[in-house]
XYZ file of N, CA and C in Angstrom:
174
model
N 177.078 27.693 163.193
C 177.788 28.187 162.009
C 178.062 29.685 162.191
N 179.271 30.086 161.940
C 179.619 31.493 162.117
C 179.088 32.338 160.968
N 179.105 33.639 161.158
C 178.643 34.553 160.118
C 179.474 34.398 158.855
N 180.784 34.226 159.025
C 181.655 34.067 157.854
C 181.291 32.810 157.072
N 180.999 31.729 157.779
C 180.613 30.489 157.115
C 179.285 30.642 156.391
N 178.356 31.371 157.012
C 177.057 31.600 156.372
C 177.226 32.442 155.112
N 178.075 33.468 155.185
C 178.312 34.314 154.013
C 178.951 33.501 152.895
N 179.896 32.637 153.257
C 180.554 31.808 152.249
C 179.555 30.862 151.598
N 178.670 30.299 152.403
C 177.665 29.388 151.849
C 176.710 30.151 150.933
N 176.271 31.334 151.359
C 175.385 32.136 150.520
C 176.049 32.537 149.225
N 177.331 32.883 149.292
C 178.069 33.254 148.081
C 178.217 32.054 147.158
N 178.478 30.882 147.730
C 178.639 29.677 146.918
C 177.335 29.320 146.211
N 176.238 29.381 146.945
C 174.933 29.081 146.344
C 174.623 30.079 145.238
N 174.909 31.359 145.487
C 174.670 32.386 144.469
C 175.513 32.152 143.234
N 176.774 31.774 143.420
C 177.665 31.550 142.284
C 177.212 30.351 141.467
N 176.833 29.273 142.150
C 176.359 28.076 141.439
C 175.096 28.412 140.654
N 174.181 29.130 141.284
C 172.965 29.548 140.595
C 173.285 30.434 139.401
N 174.288 31.290 139.564
C 174.692 32.179 138.474
C 175.224 31.401 137.281
N 176.023 30.366 137.540
C 176.540 29.555 136.440
C 175.414 28.811 135.732
N 174.422 28.345 136.488
C 173.287 27.652 135.880
C 172.509 28.607 134.987
N 172.216 29.796 135.508
C 171.469 30.779 134.724
C 172.273 31.223 133.509
N 173.588 31.423 133.699
C 174.435 31.817 132.580
C 174.456 30.729 131.509
N 174.420 29.469 131.949
C 174.365 28.365 130.989
C 173.074 28.393 130.187
N 171.972 28.728 130.835
C 170.691 28.829 130.133
C 170.722 29.993 129.144
N 171.368 31.092 129.550
C 171.506 32.234 128.654
C 172.347 31.829 127.446
N 173.383 31.019 127.680
C 174.274 30.600 126.607
C 173.504 29.831 125.541
N 172.521 29.053 125.965
C 171.729 28.283 125.018
C 170.892 29.209 124.141
N 170.358 30.272 124.744
C 169.451 31.141 124.010
C 170.163 32.250 123.245
N 171.300 32.696 123.748
C 171.979 33.819 123.094
C 173.478 33.685 123.308
N 174.166 33.196 122.299
C 175.588 32.879 122.449
C 176.464 34.117 122.632
N 176.021 35.267 122.141
C 176.840 36.478 122.249
C 176.806 37.035 123.670
N 175.626 37.241 124.185
C 175.512 37.830 125.518
C 175.964 36.855 126.594
N 175.990 35.563 126.276
C 176.394 34.580 127.278
C 177.844 34.761 127.684
N 178.682 35.225 126.773
C 180.080 35.432 127.102
C 180.200 36.450 128.237
N 179.377 37.479 128.203
C 179.377 38.481 129.255
C 178.661 37.936 130.493
N 177.532 37.262 130.279
C 176.731 36.755 131.382
C 177.480 35.764 132.246
N 178.255 34.897 131.624
C 179.001 33.895 132.378
C 180.015 34.568 133.290
N 180.535 35.720 132.872
C 181.541 36.405 133.677
C 180.942 37.132 134.875
N 179.862 37.892 134.653
C 179.392 38.740 135.750
C 178.259 38.162 136.574
N 177.455 37.283 135.993
C 176.272 36.808 136.709
C 176.609 36.049 137.997
N 177.549 35.092 137.969
C 177.892 34.403 139.223
C 178.465 35.353 140.278
N 179.214 36.349 139.825
C 179.799 37.306 140.772
C 178.699 38.110 141.453
N 177.770 38.599 140.650
C 176.668 39.393 141.206
C 175.833 38.559 142.171
N 175.503 37.318 141.770
C 174.672 36.487 142.623
C 175.415 36.024 143.875
N 176.732 35.841 143.760
C 177.518 35.480 144.938
C 177.496 36.624 145.950
N 177.662 37.856 145.450
C 177.596 39.025 146.339
C 176.199 39.162 146.934
N 175.188 38.897 146.119
C 173.823 38.980 146.615
C 173.566 37.916 147.679
N 174.096 36.710 147.451
C 173.926 35.644 148.438
C 174.553 36.006 149.762
N 175.761 36.571 149.721
C 176.426 37.006 150.950
C 175.652 38.160 151.583
N 175.111 39.034 150.761
C 174.334 40.173 151.264
C 173.057 39.736 151.946
N 172.410 38.709 151.416
C 171.188 38.190 152.039
C 171.502 37.642 153.421
N 172.643 36.948 153.522
C 173.054 36.421 154.825
C 173.295 37.564 155.794
N 173.969 38.612 155.321
C 174.239 39.764 156.186
C 172.940 40.412 156.650
N 171.999 40.591 155.731
C 170.740 41.225 156.107
C 169.962 40.334 157.070
N 170.094 39.023 156.899
C 169.437 38.097 157.808
C 170.021 38.165 159.206
N 171.297 38.529 159.298
C 171.967 38.648 160.595
C 171.731 40.023 161.215
N 171.158 40.927 160.448
C 170.919 42.271 160.956
C 172.165 43.128 160.961
N 173.156 42.739 160.178
C 174.415 43.490 160.138
C 174.320 44.629 159.140
């Protein structure tokens, strides 16, 4: 698997996890969930890609 494929997979996993967490936030706090749903998957997707990069030593 190439580095690009690994980064894409890490970003996808982070985004999916972000949507799950944002959904849990939505249950507990409907106001902040509107913001959480927007930024949380993005942040976790970037973090997932970043973890892959750090794992590659890049």
